[in-house]
XYZ file of C-alpha atoms in Angstrom:
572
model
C 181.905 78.863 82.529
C 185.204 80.010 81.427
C 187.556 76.996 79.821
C 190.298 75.421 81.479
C 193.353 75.426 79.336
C 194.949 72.375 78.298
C 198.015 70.923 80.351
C 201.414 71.594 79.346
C 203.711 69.123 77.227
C 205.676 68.739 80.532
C 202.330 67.263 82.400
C 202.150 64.648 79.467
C 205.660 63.596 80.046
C 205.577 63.034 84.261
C 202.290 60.787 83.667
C 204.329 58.824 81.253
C 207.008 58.616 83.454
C 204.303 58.034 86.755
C 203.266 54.849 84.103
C 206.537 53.734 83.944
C 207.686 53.815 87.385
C 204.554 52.096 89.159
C 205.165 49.105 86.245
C 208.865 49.013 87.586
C 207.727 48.765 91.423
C 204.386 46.566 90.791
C 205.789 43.555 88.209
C 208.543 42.294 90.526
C 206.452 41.576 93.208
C 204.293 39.927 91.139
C 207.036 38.077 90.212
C 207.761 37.565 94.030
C 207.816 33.936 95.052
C 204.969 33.963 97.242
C 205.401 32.611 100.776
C 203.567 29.596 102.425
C 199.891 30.176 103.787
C 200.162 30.968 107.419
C 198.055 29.213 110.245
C 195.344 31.432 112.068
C 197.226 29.829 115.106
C 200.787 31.116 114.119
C 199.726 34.704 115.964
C 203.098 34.923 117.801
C 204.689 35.770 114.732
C 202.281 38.691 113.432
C 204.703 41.594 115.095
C 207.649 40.861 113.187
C 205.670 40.831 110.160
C 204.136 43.930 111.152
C 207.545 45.670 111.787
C 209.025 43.885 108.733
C 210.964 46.025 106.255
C 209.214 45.250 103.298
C 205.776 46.991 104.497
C 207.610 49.891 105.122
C 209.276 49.394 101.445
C 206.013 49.097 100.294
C 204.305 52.694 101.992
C 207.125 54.728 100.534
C 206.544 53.168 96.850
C 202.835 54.275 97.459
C 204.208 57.303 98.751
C 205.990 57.392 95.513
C 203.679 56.768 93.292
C 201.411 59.768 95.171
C 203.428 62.559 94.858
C 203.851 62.627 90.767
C 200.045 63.130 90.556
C 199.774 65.449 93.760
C 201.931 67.564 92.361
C 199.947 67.323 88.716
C 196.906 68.453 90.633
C 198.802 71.163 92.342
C 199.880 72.577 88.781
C 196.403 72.646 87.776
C 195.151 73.918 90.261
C 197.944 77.171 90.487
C 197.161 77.743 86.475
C 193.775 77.659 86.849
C 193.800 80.254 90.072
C 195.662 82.851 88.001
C 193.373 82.266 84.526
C 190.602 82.946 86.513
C 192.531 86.749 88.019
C 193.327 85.106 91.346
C 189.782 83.633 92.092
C 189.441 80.237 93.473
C 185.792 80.523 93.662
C 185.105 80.728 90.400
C 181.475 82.096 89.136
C 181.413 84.568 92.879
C 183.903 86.937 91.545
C 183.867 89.972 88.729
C 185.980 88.705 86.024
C 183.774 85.540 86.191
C 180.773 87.518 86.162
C 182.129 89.373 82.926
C 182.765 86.461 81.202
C 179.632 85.172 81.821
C 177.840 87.646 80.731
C 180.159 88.254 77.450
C 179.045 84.780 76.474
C 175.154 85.532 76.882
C 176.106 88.635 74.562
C 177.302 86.349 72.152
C 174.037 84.052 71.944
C 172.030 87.424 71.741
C 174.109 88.486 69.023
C 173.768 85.086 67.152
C 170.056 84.961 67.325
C 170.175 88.861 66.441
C 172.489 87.810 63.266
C 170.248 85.164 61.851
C 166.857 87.376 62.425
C 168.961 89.539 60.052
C 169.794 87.525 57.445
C 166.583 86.088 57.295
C 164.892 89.887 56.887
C 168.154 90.120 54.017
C 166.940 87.074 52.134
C 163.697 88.604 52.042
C 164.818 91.671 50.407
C 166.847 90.237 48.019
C 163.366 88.810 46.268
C 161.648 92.279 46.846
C 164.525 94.146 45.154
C 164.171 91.805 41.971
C 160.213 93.018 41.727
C 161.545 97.159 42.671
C 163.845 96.269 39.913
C 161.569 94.657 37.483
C 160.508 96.541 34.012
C 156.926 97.887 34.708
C 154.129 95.795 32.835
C 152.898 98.669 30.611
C 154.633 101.996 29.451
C 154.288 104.458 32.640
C 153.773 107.778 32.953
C 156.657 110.180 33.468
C 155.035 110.804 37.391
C 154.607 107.429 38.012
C 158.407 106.431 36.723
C 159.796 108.574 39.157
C 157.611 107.436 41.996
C 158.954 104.110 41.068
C 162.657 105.500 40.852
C 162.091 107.029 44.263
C 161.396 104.011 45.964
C 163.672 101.765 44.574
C 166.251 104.135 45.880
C 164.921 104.850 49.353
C 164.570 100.310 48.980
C 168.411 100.455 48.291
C 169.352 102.575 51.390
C 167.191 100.621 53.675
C 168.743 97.313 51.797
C 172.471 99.065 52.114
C 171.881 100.224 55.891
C 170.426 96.466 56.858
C 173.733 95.259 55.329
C 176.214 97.014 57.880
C 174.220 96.331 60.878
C 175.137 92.842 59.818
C 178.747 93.369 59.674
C 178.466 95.715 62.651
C 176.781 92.562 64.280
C 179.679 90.244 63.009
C 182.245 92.758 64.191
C 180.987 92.966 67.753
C 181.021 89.299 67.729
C 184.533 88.910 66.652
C 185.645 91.369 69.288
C 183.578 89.392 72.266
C 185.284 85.812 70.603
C 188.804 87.385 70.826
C 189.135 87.774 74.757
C 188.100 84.255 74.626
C 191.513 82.856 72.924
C 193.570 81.060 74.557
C 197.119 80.741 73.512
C 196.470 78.877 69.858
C 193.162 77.218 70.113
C 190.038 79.624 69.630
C 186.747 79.280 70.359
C 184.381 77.557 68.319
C 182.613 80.874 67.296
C 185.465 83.021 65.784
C 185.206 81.720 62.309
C 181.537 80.782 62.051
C 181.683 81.969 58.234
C 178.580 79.446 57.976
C 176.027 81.889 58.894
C 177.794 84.930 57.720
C 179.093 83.864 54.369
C 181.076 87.024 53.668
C 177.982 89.330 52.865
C 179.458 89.723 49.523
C 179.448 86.444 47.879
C 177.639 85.468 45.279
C 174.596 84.086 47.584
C 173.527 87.972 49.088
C 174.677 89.882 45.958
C 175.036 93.195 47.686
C 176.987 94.757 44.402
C 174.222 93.468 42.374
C 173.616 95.283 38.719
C 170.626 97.575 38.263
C 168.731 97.147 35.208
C 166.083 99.909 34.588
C 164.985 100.201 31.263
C 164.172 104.130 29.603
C 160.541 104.608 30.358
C 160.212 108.001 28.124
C 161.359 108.037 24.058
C 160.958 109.898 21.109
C 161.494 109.007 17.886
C 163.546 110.539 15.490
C 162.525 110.682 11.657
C 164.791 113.496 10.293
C 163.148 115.392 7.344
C 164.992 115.148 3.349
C 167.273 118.214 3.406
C 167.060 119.431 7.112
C 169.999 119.539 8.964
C 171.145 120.691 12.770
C 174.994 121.417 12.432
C 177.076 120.596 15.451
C 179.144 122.534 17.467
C 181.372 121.705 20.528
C 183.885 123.779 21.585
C 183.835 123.725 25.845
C 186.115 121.601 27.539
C 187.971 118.251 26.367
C 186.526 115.043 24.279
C 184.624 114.157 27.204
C 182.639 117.338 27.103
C 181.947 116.859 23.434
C 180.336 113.712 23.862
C 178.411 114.878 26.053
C 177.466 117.614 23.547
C 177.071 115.369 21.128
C 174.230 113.610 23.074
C 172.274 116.696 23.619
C 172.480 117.696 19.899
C 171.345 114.257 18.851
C 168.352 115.300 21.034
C 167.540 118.824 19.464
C 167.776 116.883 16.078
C 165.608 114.496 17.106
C 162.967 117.134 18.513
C 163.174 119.308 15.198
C 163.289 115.995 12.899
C 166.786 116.709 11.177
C 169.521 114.945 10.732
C 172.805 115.547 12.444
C 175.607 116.868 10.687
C 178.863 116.002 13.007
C 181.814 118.763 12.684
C 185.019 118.619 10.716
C 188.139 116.777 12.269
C 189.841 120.123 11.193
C 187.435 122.021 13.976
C 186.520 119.657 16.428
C 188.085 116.033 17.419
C 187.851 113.188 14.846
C 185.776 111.352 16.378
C 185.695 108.219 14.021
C 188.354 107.615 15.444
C 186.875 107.071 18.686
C 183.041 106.524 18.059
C 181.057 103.998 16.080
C 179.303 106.394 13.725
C 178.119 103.332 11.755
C 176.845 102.305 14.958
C 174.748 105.065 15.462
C 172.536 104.858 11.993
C 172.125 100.904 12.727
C 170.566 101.564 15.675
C 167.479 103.834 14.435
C 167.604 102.203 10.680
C 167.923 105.207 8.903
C 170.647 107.860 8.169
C 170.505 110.138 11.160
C 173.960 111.540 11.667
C 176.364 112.222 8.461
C 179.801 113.355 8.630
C 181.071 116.533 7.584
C 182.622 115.307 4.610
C 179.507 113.372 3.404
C 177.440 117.315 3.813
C 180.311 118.761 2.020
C 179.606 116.508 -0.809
C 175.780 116.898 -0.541
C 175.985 120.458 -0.780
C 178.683 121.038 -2.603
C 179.384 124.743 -2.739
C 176.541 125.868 -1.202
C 177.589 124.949 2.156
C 175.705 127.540 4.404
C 174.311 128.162 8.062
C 170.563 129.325 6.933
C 169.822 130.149 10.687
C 172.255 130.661 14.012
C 170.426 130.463 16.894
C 172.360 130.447 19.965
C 170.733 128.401 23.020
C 173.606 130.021 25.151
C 173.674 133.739 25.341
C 177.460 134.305 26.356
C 178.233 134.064 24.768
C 176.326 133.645 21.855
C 176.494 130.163 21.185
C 179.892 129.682 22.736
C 181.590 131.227 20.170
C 184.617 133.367 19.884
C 186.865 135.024 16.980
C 188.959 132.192 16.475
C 186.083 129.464 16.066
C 184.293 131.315 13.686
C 186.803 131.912 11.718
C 187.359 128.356 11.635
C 183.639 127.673 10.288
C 183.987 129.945 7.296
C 187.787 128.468 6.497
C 184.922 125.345 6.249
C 183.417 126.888 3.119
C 180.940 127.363 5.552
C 178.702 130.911 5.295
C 176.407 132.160 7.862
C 174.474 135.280 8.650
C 173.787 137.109 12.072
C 174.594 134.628 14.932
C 171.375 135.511 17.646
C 170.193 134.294 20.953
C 167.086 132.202 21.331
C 167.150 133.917 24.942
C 169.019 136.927 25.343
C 167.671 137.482 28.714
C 170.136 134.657 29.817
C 172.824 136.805 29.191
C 172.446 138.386 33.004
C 172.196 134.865 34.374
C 175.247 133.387 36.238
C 173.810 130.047 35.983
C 171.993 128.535 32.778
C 168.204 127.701 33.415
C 166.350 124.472 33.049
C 164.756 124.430 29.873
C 161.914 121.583 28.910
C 160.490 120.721 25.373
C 157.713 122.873 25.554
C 160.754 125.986 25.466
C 162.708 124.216 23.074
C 159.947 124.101 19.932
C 158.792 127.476 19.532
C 162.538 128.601 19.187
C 164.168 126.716 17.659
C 161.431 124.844 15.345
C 162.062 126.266 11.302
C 162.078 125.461 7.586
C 165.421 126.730 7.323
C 167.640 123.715 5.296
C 170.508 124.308 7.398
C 170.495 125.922 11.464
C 172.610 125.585 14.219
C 172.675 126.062 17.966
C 175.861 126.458 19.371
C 177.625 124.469 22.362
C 175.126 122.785 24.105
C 177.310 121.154 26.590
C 175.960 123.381 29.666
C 172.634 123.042 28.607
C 170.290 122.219 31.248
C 167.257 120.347 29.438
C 165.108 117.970 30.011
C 167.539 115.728 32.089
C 165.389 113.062 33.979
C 165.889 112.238 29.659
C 168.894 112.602 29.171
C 170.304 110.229 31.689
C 167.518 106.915 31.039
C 169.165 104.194 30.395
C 169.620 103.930 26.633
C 169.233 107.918 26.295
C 166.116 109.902 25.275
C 165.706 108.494 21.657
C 164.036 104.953 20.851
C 166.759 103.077 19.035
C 166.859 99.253 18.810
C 170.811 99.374 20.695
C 171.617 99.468 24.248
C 173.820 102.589 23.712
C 174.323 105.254 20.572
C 177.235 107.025 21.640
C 180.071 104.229 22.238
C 183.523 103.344 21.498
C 184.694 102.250 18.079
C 184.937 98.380 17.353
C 188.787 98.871 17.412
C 188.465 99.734 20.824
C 186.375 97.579 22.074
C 187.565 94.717 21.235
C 190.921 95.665 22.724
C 189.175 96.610 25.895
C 188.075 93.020 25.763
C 191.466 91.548 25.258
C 193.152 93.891 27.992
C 190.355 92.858 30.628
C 190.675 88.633 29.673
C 194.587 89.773 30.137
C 194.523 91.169 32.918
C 191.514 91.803 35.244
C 189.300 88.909 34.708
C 185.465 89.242 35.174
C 185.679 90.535 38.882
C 187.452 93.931 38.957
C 186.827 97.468 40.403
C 187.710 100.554 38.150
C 189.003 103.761 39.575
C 189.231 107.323 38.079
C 191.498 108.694 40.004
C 191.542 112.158 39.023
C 194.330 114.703 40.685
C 196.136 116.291 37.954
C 194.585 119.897 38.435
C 191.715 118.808 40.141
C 193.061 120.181 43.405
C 192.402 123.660 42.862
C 189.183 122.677 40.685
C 187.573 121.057 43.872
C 188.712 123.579 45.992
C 186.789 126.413 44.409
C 183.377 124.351 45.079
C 181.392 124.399 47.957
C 182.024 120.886 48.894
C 185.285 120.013 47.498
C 186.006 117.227 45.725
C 189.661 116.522 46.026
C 190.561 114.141 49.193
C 193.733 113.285 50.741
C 195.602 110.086 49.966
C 195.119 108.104 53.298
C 191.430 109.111 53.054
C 191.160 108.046 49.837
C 192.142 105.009 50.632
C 189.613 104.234 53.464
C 186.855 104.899 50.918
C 188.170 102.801 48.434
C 188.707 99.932 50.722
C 184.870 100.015 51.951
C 184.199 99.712 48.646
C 186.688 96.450 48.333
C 184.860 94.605 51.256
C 181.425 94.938 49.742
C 182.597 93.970 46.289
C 185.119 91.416 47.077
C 187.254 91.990 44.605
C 191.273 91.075 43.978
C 192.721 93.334 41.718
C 191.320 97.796 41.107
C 191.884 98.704 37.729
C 193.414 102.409 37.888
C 193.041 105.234 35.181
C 194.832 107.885 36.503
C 196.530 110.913 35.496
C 198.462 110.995 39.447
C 202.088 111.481 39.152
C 203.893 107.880 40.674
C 204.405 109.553 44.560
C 200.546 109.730 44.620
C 200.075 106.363 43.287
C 202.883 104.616 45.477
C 201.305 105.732 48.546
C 197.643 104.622 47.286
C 199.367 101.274 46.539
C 201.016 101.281 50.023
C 197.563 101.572 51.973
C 195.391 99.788 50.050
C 195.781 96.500 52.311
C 192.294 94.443 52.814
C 192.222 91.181 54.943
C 196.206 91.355 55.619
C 196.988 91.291 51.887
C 197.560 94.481 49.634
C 195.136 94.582 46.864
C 197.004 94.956 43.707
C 196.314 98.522 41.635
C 196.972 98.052 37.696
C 197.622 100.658 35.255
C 196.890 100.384 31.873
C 200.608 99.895 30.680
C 203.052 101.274 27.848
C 202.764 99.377 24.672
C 204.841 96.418 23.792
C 205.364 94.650 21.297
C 205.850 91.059 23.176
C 201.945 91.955 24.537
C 199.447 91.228 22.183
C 196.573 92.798 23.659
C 196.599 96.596 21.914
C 198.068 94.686 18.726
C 194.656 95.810 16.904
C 194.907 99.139 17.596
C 198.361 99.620 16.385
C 197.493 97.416 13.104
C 195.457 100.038 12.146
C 197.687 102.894 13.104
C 195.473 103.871 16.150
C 197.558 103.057 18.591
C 199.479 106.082 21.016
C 196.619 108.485 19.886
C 195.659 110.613 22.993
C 191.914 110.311 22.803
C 191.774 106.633 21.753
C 193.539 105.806 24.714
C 191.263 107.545 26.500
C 188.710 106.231 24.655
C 190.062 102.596 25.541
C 190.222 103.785 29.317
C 186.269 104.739 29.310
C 185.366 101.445 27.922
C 187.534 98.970 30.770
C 185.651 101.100 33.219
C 182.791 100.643 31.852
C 183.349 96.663 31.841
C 184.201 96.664 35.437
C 182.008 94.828 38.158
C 182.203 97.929 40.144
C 183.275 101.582 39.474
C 184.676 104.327 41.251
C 184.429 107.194 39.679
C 185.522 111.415 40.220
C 182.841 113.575 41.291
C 182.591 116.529 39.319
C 184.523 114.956 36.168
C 183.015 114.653 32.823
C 184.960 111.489 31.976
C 183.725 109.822 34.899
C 180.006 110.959 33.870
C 181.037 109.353 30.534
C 182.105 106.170 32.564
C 178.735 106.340 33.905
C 176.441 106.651 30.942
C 177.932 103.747 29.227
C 177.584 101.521 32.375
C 173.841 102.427 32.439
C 173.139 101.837 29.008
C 175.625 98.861 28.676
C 173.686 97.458 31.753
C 177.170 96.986 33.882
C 176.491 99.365 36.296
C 176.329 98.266 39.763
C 174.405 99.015 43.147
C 178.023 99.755 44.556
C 178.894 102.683 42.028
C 180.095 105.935 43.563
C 182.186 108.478 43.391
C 185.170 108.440 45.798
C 184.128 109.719 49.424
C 180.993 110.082 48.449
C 178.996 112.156 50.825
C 182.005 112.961 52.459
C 184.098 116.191 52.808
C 188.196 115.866 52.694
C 189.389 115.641 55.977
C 191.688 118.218 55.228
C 190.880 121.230 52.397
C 193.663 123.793 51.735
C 193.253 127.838 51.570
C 192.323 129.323 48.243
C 194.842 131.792 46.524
C-alpha cells in the first residue's frame, strides 16, 4: 500500500491548541460547586432544568471541542485523495495498481541481487585457483589453454559485475518515485547488501599475477658479442628494442654490447644497467665504453646481418656514418631475408628461423633495429620477459628514479590512484590513418574514464600528458563522479620548497627530457589502476613494467577500449 505522508507542522499546533482549550472548558466545572442531590419526587422541576442555559452552554463546548478534530480529519482526508491521483478507493484504481506492482518489482529485484552476489562470492575463490601458478612447469599449449580461460573467466566475472549494478540501478530508479518530500524509503540506501561493488570485500580491480611459464637461459660465450642498434622512433621504442636484442643475445649466447650515448640515448641515465647483470649473475650486457676498452683498436662489426630488409637493418647514410665516427669498421651490411624487402608488413618469425641465420663464430655481429620485429611474442610479453633471471623485471628505471617516483606518489597520490596517458599531441592524425582510430573526443573521453573511476573507486587520476591546458581544463571540467569532481594531477614544475625530485637534481638529473619521462613510466607503473593510449609505445612500456612489477590490475585498458570515437575527422 502506498504511505500516507506525515501531517503538517500546522496539524501539530491545532491539537495542541484542541488540548488546551478542552482543559480551559473542563477544569472549571470541575471546580463547580456542585448542587444538592435532588429527590426522585422533585419531577415538577425537571423542565426548567431541561431548558436551562447551562446544557445548552455545555452542547456548544462539545460542539467546540468537535470541530478542531473534524476539520483535522477533513485535511487528511483531502491530502490523502490527491496523493493517491484523485482516488478515494485506494488499491481499485491504476496509479494504485502501479505502485503496487513497482513494490513487488522491488522484492524481485532484491532476491535477484542477493542470488547475485552470492554466484560473485563464488567466483571470487575460483578466480584465485584460474589465477594460481600451475603445480609443475607447463607446456607452451597447455599455458595458453590456461591463459584462455582465465580470460574468457574474467569477462564472465566482469559481465556478472554490471548486471549487479544494472540490478542496483533499476532499484534506485523504482525507490525514487517512492520519496516523499524529505523522508525516503527504507530501500534507497541499502548499501548493506550492495557494498559499493568496488570495495575492498569484492575486489573487482584485483591484480593479476601470472608468472612466465617459458625461459631460456642466457650464458653468453668469452669474446662473442651482439652489438645494438636502435634507431626507429623515440626512447620508448628503444627499450623496446633493447628487449628484443637482449633476446637474440640470449638465443646466440653473446653478450650485449649497448650503443654509444653519442649514437643512441644514454640510457644510464635512465636504466639500471647494474640491475640487469645482478639479475642473471653474470656480465651479460657491457656498455660501449667498457667494449671500447676491451677491444681497443680493433673495434669491428665481423658480420652485419640485417633482420629487416628496408631497409637493410634500418639504416641510412647518416647512421652509418655515425658507427664508423665510433672507430667502429664493418664490411657488407646483408639481409638475413631479402625476400622481405617486397613485404608491406614484417612476418612472424619463431626460433626455429632465427638460428640458422643468424647463429656464427664471428667475435663481433649485429642485426640492425629490431624494434618492428615480429618474433616469438607470446615470449616476449610473459611476465618477467623471455629470459630466466632471478628479478621481477630487467629493463627498469634507474634507482634515482625510482626512488623519486616513490617520494612523488607518498606526496601526492597515496596507495589508491589511477594513472592516465593521455596522449593527443600528434596523435590525432596518427589515429586517424588506422582503421579503427584511436584518438577520441574530450566528452567521450571522459565517460570512459569515469567507468573506469566507479569500478576502481579511486579519489585522485594521476595525468601524464602532453595535451595543451584547453584539452586538460575541459577533461578536468567533466570528470565529476558521485556529485564531486575527481581531482586530475600533473606531475608539476620543480621547486625548490618541494622536496620530492630533490634526488634527482642532487645528482644533476633533474629537467632531463627522458628522465622525466622515465620518472612518468615508473608512477604509472605504481598506480592501482592504469589507463593507458592504444597504439603508443610508452603506454606499452607502462604496461610491461606493471606485468613484471606485478601492479597490473584486472581494470587496465586503454581509453575507450573497444570503442570507436564518436566523432572521426576527414583525412587530408
Amino acid at each position: 500500500m502506498a504511505r500516507i505522508p506525515s501531517s503538517s507542522a500546522s496539524d501539530d499546533e491545532l491539537e495542541e491548541e484542541d488540548e488546551e482549550e478542552e482543559h480551559r472548558n473542563l477544569v472549571p466545572q470541575n471546580e463547580t460547586k456542585r448542587p444538592h442531590p435532588n429527590s426522585a419526587l422533585e419531577i415538577g422541576h425537571l423542565p426548567a432544568r431541561i431548558g436551562d442555559r447551562g446544557f445548552f452552554s455545555r452542547r456548544c463546548c462539545l460542539l467546540f471541542l468537535l470541530l478542531p478534530a473534524f476539520l483535522s480529519l477533513l485535511i487528511v482526508v483531502v491530502l490523502l485523495f490527491f496523493y493517491r491521483g484523485g482516488s478515494i478507493g485506494g488499491a481499485n484504481f491504476p496509479l494504485d495498481r502501479m505502485r503496487e506492482s513497482e513494490l513487488r518489482a522491488l522484492f524481485l529485484l532484491r532476491d535477484q541481487q542477493l542470488g547475485l552476489l552470492k554466484l560473485w562470492n563464488r567466483t571470487r575463490s575460483v578466480a584465485l585457483d584460474v589465477s594460481a601458478p600451475p603445480s609443475s612447469a607447463p607446456n607452451s599449449t597447455s599455458v595458453r589453454t590456461d591463459l584462455a580461460k582465465a580470460a574468457a573467466f574474467d569477462e564472465f566475472r566482469s559481465a556478472l559485475f554490471e548486471q549487479i549494478k544494472l540490478n542496483k540501478k533499476i532499484q534506485n530508479a523504482l525507490l525514487s518515485s517512492h520519496n516523499v518530500g524529505n523522508s525516503s524509503s527504507s530501500g534507497t540506501s541499502d548499501d548493506n547488501v550492495f557494498f559499493g561493488m568496488s570495495g575492498p570485500g569484492v575486489d573487482v580491480c584485483r591484480k593479476v599475477d601470472r608468472p612466465a611459464s617459458r625461459t631460456i637461459e642466457w650464458e653468453p660465450k668469452k669474446d662473442r658479442y651482439l652489438f645494438a642498434i636502435c634507431l626507429s622512433g623515440q626512447m620508448s621504442n628503444h627499450l623496446i628494442c633493447l628487449e628484443k636484442h637482449m633476446f637474440f643475445a640470449a638465443l646466440l649466447d653473446r653478450a650485449l654490447v649497448l650503443p654509444s650515448p653519442r649514437f643512441d640515448y644514454q640510457y644510464d641515465q635512465v636504466l639500471d644497467i647494474d640491475h640487469i647483470n645482478e639479475c642473471f649473475g653474470r656480465k651479460v650486457v657491457i656498455k660501449f665504453d667498457e667494449f671500447s676498452e676491451t677491444l681497443k683498436n680493433k673495434m669491428k662489426i665481423d658480420r652485419f646481418i640485417c633482420y629487416m630488409a628496408s631497409p637493410p637493418c634500418y639504416l641510412d647514410e647518416e647512421h652509418i656514418k655515425k658507427l664508423k665516427d665510433l672507430g667502429l669498421s664493418f664490411g657488407k651490411i646483408e639481409a638475413a631475408w631479402p625476400e622481405d624487402a617486397k613485404l608491406k608488413m614484417q612476418k612472424k618469425r619463431f626460433v626455429g628461423d632465427i638460428m640458422p641465420k643468424f647463429t656464427s663464430n664471428d667475435e663481433v655481429i649485429a642485426i640492425g633495429d629490431v624494434f618492428y620485429a615480429d618474433v616469438e611474442e607470446e615470449w616476449m610479453k610473459q611476465p618477467g620477459g623471455p629470459l630466466a633471471h632471478k628479478c621481477k623485471t630487467l629493463i627498469q628505471p634507474s634507482r634515482f628514479i625510482y626512488l623519486t617516483a616513490q617520494r612523488f606518489v607518498q606526496t601526492f597520490l597515496g596507495s589508491n590512484f589511477i594513472a592516465l596517458h593521455f596522449r593527443r599531441h600528434g596523435f590525432l592524425k596518427f589515429c586517424n590513418l588506422k582503421p579503427e582510430s584511436c584518438f577520441f573526443p574530450i566528452p567521450q573521453a571522459a565517460e570512459c574514464i569515469l567507468r573506469i573511476v566507479e569500478k576502481a573507486d579511486v579519489p585522485v587520476i594521476y595525468l601524464s600528458t602532453d595535451a595543451a591546458e584547453s584539452e586538460t581544463n575541459l577533461l578536468q571540467s567533466l570528470v565529476v563522479f558521485n556529485g564531486k569532481q575527481v581531482p586530475l594531477f600533473k606531475r608539476p614544475d620543480h621547486d625548490t620548497a618541494e622536496k620530492w625530485d630533490a634526488l634527482l637534481y642532487r645528482n644533476k638529473l633533474g629537467g632531463d627530457n627522458q628522465v622525466e619521462a622515465m620518472l612518468d613510466k615508473t608512477i604509472c607503473a605504481m598506480s592501482t589502476v592504469f589507463i593507458g593510449a592504444s597504439g603508443s609505445t610508452f603506454t606499452e612500456d607502462i604496461l610491461r613494467l606493471r606485468r613484471d612489477w606485478g601492479s597490473a590490475s584486472r581494470c587496465d585498458e586503454y581509453l575507450c577500449q573497444g570503442e570507436q570515437p564518436n566523432y572521426i575527422a576527414e583525412n587530408d
